[in-house]
Short mmCIF file of C-alpha atoms in Angstrom, two decimals:
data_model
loop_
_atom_site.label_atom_id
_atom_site.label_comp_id
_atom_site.label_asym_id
_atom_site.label_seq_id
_atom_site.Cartn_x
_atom_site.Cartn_y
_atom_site.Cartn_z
CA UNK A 1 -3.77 -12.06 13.33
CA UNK A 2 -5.09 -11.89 9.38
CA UNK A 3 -7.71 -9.38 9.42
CA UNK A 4 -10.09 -8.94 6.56
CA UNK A 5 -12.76 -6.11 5.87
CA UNK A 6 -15.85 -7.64 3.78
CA UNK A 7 -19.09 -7.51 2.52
CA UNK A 8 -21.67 -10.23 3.48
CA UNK A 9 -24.79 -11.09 1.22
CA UNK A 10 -26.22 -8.70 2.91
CA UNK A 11 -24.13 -6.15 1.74
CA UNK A 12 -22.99 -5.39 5.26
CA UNK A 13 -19.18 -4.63 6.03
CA UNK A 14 -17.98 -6.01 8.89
CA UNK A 15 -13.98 -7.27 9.75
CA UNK A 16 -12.96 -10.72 10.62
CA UNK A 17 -9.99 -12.65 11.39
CA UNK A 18 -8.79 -14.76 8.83
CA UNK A 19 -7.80 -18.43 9.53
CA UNK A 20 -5.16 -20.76 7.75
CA UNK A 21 -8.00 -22.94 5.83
CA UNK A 22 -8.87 -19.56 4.31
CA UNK A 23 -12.06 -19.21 6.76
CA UNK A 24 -13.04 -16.36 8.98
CA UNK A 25 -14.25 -15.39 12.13
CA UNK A 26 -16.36 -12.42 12.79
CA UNK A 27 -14.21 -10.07 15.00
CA UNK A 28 -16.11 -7.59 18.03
CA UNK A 29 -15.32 -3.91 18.00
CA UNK A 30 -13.37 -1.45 15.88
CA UNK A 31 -9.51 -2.25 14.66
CA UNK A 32 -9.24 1.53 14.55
CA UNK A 33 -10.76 3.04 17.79
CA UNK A 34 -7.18 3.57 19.00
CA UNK A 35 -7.16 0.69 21.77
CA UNK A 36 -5.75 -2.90 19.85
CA UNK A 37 -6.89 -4.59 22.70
CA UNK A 38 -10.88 -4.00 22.44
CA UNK A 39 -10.73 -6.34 19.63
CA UNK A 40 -12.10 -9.81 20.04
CA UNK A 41 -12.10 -12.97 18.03
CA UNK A 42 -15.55 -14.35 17.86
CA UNK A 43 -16.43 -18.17 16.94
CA UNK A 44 -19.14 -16.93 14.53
CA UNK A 45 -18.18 -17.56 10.93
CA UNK A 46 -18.05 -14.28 8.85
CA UNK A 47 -20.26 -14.51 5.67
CA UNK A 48 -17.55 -13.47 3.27
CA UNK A 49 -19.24 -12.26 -0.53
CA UNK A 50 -16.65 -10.21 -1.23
CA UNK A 51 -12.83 -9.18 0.02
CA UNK A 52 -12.85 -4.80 0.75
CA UNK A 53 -9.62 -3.21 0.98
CA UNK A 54 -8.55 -4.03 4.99
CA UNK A 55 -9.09 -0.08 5.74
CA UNK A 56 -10.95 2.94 4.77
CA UNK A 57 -7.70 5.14 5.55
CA UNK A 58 -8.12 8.49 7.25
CA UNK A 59 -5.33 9.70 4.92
CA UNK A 60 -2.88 8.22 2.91
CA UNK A 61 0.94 9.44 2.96
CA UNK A 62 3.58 8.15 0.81
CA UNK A 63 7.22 7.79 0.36
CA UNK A 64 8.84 8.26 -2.64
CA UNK A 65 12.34 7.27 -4.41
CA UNK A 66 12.65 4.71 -0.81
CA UNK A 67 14.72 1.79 -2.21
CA UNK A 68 18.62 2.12 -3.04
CA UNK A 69 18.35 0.08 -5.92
CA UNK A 70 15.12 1.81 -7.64
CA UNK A 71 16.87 5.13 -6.94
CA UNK A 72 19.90 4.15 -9.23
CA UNK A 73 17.44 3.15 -12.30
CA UNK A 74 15.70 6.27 -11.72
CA UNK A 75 19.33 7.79 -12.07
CA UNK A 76 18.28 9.56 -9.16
CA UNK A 77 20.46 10.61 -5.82
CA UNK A 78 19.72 9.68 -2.58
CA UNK A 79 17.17 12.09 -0.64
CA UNK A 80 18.08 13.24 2.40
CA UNK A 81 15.01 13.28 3.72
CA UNK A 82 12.11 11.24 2.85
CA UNK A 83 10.09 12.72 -0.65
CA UNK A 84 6.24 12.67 0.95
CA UNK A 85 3.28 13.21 -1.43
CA UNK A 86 -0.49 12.29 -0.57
CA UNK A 87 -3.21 9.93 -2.44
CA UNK A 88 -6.33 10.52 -1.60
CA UNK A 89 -8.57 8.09 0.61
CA UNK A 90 -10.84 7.85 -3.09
CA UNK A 91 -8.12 6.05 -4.92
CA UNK A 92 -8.24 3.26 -2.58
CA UNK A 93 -9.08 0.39 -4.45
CA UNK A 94 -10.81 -3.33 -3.32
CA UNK A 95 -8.57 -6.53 -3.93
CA UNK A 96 -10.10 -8.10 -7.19
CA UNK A 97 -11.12 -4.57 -8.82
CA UNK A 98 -9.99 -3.30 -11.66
CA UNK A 99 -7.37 -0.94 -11.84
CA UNK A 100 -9.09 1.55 -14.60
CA UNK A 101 -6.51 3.56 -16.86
CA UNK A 102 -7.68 6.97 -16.65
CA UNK A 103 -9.12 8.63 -19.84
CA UNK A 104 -10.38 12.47 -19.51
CA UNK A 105 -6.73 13.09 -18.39
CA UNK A 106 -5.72 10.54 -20.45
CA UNK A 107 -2.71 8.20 -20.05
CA UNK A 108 -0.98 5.60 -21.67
CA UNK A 109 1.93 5.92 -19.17
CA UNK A 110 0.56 3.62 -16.25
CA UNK A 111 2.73 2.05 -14.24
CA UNK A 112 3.00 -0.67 -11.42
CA UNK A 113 4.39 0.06 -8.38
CA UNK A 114 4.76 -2.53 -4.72
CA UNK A 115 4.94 -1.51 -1.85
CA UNK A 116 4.59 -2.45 1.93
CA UNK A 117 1.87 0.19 3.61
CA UNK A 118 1.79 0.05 7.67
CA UNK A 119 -1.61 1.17 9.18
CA UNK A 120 -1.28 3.18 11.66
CA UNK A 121 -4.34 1.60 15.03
CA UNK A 122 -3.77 5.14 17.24
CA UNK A 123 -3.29 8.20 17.32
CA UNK A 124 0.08 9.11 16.69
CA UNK A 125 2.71 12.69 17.18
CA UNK A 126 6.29 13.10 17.68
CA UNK A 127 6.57 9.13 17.81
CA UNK A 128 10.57 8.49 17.71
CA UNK A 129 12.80 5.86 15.98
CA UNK A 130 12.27 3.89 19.60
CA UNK A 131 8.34 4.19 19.77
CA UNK A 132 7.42 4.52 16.28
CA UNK A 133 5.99 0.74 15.74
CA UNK A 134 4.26 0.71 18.88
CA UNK A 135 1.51 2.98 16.80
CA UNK A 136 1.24 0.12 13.84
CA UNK A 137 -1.74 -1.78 13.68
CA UNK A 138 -0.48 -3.74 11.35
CA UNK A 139 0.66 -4.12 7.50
CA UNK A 140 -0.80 -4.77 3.94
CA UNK A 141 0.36 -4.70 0.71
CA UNK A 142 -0.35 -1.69 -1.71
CA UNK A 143 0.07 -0.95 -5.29
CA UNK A 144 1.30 2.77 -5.69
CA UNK A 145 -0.74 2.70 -9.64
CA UNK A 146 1.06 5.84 -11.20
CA UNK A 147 0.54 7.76 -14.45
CA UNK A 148 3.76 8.37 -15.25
CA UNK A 149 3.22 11.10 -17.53
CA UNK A 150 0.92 12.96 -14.88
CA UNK A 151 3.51 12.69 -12.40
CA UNK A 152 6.41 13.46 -13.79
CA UNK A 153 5.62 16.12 -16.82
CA UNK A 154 1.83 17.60 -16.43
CA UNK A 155 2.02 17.83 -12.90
CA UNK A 156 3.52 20.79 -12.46
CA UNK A 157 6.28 19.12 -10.62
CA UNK A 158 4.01 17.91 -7.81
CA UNK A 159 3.49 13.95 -7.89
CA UNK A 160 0.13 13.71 -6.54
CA UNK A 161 -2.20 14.54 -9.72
CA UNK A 162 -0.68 11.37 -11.34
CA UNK A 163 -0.78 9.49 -8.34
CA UNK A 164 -4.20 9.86 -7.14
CA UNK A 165 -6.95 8.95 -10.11
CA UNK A 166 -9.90 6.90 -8.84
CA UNK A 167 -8.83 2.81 -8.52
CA UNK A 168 -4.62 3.38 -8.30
CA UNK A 169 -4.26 2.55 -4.29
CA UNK A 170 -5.22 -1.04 -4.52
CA UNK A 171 -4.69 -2.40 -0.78
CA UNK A 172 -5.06 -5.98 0.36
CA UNK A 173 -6.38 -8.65 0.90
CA UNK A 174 -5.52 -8.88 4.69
CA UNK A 175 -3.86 -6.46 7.59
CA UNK A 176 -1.28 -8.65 9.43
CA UNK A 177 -1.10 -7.52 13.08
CA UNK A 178 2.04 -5.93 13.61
CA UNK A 179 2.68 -8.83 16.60
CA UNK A 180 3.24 -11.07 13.55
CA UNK A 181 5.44 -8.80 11.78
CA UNK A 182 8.46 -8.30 14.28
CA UNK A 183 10.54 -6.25 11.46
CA UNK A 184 8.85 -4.78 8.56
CA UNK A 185 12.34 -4.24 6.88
CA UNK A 186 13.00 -7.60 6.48
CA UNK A 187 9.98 -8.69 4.22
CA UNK A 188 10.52 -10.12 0.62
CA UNK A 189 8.19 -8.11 -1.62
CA UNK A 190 7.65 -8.28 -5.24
CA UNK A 191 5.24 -7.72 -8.52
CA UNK A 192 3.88 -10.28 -10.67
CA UNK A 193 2.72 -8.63 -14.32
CA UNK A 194 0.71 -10.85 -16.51
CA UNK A 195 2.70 -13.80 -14.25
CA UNK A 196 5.93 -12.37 -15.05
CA UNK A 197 8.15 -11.18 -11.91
CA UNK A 198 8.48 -7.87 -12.54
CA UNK A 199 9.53 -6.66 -9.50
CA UNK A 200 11.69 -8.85 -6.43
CA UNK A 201 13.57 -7.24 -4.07
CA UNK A 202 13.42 -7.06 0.08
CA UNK A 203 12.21 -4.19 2.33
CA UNK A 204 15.79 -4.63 3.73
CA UNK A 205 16.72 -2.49 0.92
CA UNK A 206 14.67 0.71 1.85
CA UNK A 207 16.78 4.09 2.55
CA UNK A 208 14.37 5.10 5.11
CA UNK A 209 13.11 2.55 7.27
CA UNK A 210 9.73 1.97 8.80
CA UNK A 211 10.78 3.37 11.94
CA UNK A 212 12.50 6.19 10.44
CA UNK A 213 9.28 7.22 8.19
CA UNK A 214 6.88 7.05 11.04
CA UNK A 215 9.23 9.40 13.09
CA UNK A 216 9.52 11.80 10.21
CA UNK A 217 5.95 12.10 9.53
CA UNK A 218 4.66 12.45 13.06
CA UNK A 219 7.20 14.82 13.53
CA UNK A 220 4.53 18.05 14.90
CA UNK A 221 1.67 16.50 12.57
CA UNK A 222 -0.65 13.74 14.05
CA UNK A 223 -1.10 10.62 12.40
CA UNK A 224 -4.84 9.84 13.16
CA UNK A 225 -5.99 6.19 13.67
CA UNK A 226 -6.63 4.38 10.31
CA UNK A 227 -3.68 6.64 8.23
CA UNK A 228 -2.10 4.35 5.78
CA UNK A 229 1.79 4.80 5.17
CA UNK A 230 2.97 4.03 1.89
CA UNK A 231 6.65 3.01 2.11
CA UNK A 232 8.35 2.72 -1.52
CA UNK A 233 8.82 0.58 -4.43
CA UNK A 234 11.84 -1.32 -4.89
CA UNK A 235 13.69 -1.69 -8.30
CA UNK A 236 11.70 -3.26 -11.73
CA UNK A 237 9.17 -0.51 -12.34
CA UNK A 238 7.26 -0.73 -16.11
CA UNK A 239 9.11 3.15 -16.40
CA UNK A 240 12.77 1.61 -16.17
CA UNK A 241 12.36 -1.10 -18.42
CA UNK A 242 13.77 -1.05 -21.56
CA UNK A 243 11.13 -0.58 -23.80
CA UNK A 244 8.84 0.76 -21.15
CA UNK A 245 6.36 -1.90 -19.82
CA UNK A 246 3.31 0.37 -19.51
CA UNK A 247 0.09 -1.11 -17.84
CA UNK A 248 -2.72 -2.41 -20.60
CA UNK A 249 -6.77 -3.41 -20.72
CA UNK A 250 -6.25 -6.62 -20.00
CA UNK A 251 -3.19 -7.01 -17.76
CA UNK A 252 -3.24 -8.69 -14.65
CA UNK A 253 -0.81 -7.17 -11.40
CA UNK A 254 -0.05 -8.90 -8.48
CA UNK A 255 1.91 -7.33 -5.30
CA UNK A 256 3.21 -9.85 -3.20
CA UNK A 257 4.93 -9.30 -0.02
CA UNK A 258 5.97 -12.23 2.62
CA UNK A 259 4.20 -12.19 5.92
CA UNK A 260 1.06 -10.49 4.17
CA UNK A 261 0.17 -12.32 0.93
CA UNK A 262 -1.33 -11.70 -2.21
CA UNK A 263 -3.24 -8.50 -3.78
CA UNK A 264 -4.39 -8.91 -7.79
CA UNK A 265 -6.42 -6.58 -9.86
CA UNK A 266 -6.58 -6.38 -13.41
CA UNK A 267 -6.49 -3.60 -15.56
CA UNK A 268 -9.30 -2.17 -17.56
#
C-alpha cells in the first residue's frame, strides 16, 4: 500500500491510500496506533488539496557516514558502529515546500543529502537483526538538508545544530508498506539538482543495513510508534564536488528512491 497524509479543502488531515491512476482512498483508523492491521481501505475518495509529509514523527534518528562509497569522498574510515545524531520533529518538511536557507545563523554551505527513512508502526526495544523489520511500517524518502558549515565547524563537533533548522527533513510524498518493500537494501536511490543527477547509487551499498540500524538503536532505548529512521546518503553530495555545489534561491531537489517515488522542494 501507498499511503498519503493530506489536507482536504477543508483543511482537515486525514491519510489515504494511494492508487496507480494517482487517486486516493480515504483509509479508517490510525497507521501509527501500533496494530498495522486496524487499518482499512475505504471506497470513499480522499479530497486531496495538498500532499503533508506521510508522518508527524515522534522522533527522528539518523545515521551518518552509512554508504561505502560516500565514506571514501568524505576521506573518512569506516565506523564501527553506526554515527547517530537527532533532527528534530520541527524540521520536517511537506513535499512541495520550500527548503528555506537559514539566515540568523546564516549559511551559504547547504547541502543535499538522499536518503531512504523507515517508519517505525510499533513500539519497538531490543528488536534483533531477525525481528528488526517486523516493527517497519513502511518507507519514504527523506532529504537529510545540511548546513555544512553548522555541522561540521560551528557546531562544536556535534552534527545536529546544522542538521536541524526549520524546513531541512523534507519527507515524502507516500509511505510504502513495508509488505511491498521485501528488502530495503536493495532500492536504487538518487538526487536530481536543478534536473541534474547528482546523486545515483543503491541502498545495497550501505555499511549498516536496515536491519542492523534498527537493532542498534533499539538496543535498551524504545523506538515509539511513528519514529522516523534516517538511513544515509550515498556518494555525490554538493560538499564533495569539485567546486562545491552548494544549495541556491531558486534550485529545485529531487530525492528519488525505487519502490517509493518522488519528493521535490525548491529552495528559497
Amino acid at each position: 500500500m501507498r499511503i498519503i497524509r493530506y489536507l482536504d479543502r477543508s483543511g482537515r488531515a486525514g491519510y489515504a491510500a494511494q492508487e496507480g491512476d494517482g487517486s486516493a482512498r480515504v483509509i479508517e483508523g490510525d497507521p501509527f496506533g501500533g496494530v498495522f492491521g486496524d487499518l482499512r481501505v475505504t471506497n470513499k475518495a480522499a479530497d486531496v488539496a495538498r500532499l503533508l509529509a506521510p508522518v508527524e514523527p515522534a522522533a527522528v534518528l539518523c545515521i551518518g557516514l552509512n554508504y561505502r562509497r560516500h565514506a571514501a569522498e568524505s576521506n573518512l574510515p569506516v565506523p564501527e558502529y553506526p554515527v547517530l545524531f537527532f533532527k528534530t520533529p520541527t524540521s520536517v518538511q511537506h513535499p512541495g515546500g520550500p527548503i528555506t536557507l537559514p539566515r540568523n545563523l546564516g549559511s551559504d554551505e547547504v547541502d543535499y543529502e538522499c536518503e531512504l527513512a523507515v517508519v517505525i508502526g510499533k513500539t519497538c526495544k531490543d528488536a534483533t537483526e531477525l525481528t528488526a523489520l517486523d516493527y517497519v511500517l513502511g518507507y519514504t524518502c527523506a532529504n537529510d538538508v545540511s548546513a555544512r558549515d553548522w555541522q561540521m565547524r560551528k557546531g562544536g563537533t556535534q552534527w545536529s545544530r546544522g542538521k536541524t533548522f526549520d524546513t531541512f527533513c523534507p519527507l515524502g510524498p507516500v509511505l510504502t508498506t513495508a509488505d511491498e518493500i521485501p528488502d530495503p537494501n536493495a532500492l536504487g536511490i538518487r538526487t536530481r539538482l536543478n534536473g541534474d543527477t547528482v546523486q545515483d547509487s543503491n541502498t545495497a551499498d550501505m555499511i549498516f543495513s536496515v536491519r542492523q540500524i534498527i537493532a542498534f538503536l533499539s538496543a535498551d532505548t524504545t523506538l515509539a510508534p511513528g519514529t522516523v529512521i534516517l538511513t544515509g546518503t550515498p556518494e555525490g553530495v554538493g560538499m564533495a564536488s569539485k567546486p562545491p555545489r552548494w544549495l541556491r534561491p531558486g534550485d529545485e531537489v529531487t530525492i528519488e528512491i525505487d519502490g517509493i517515488g518522488a519528493l521535490t522542494n525548491r529552495v528559497e
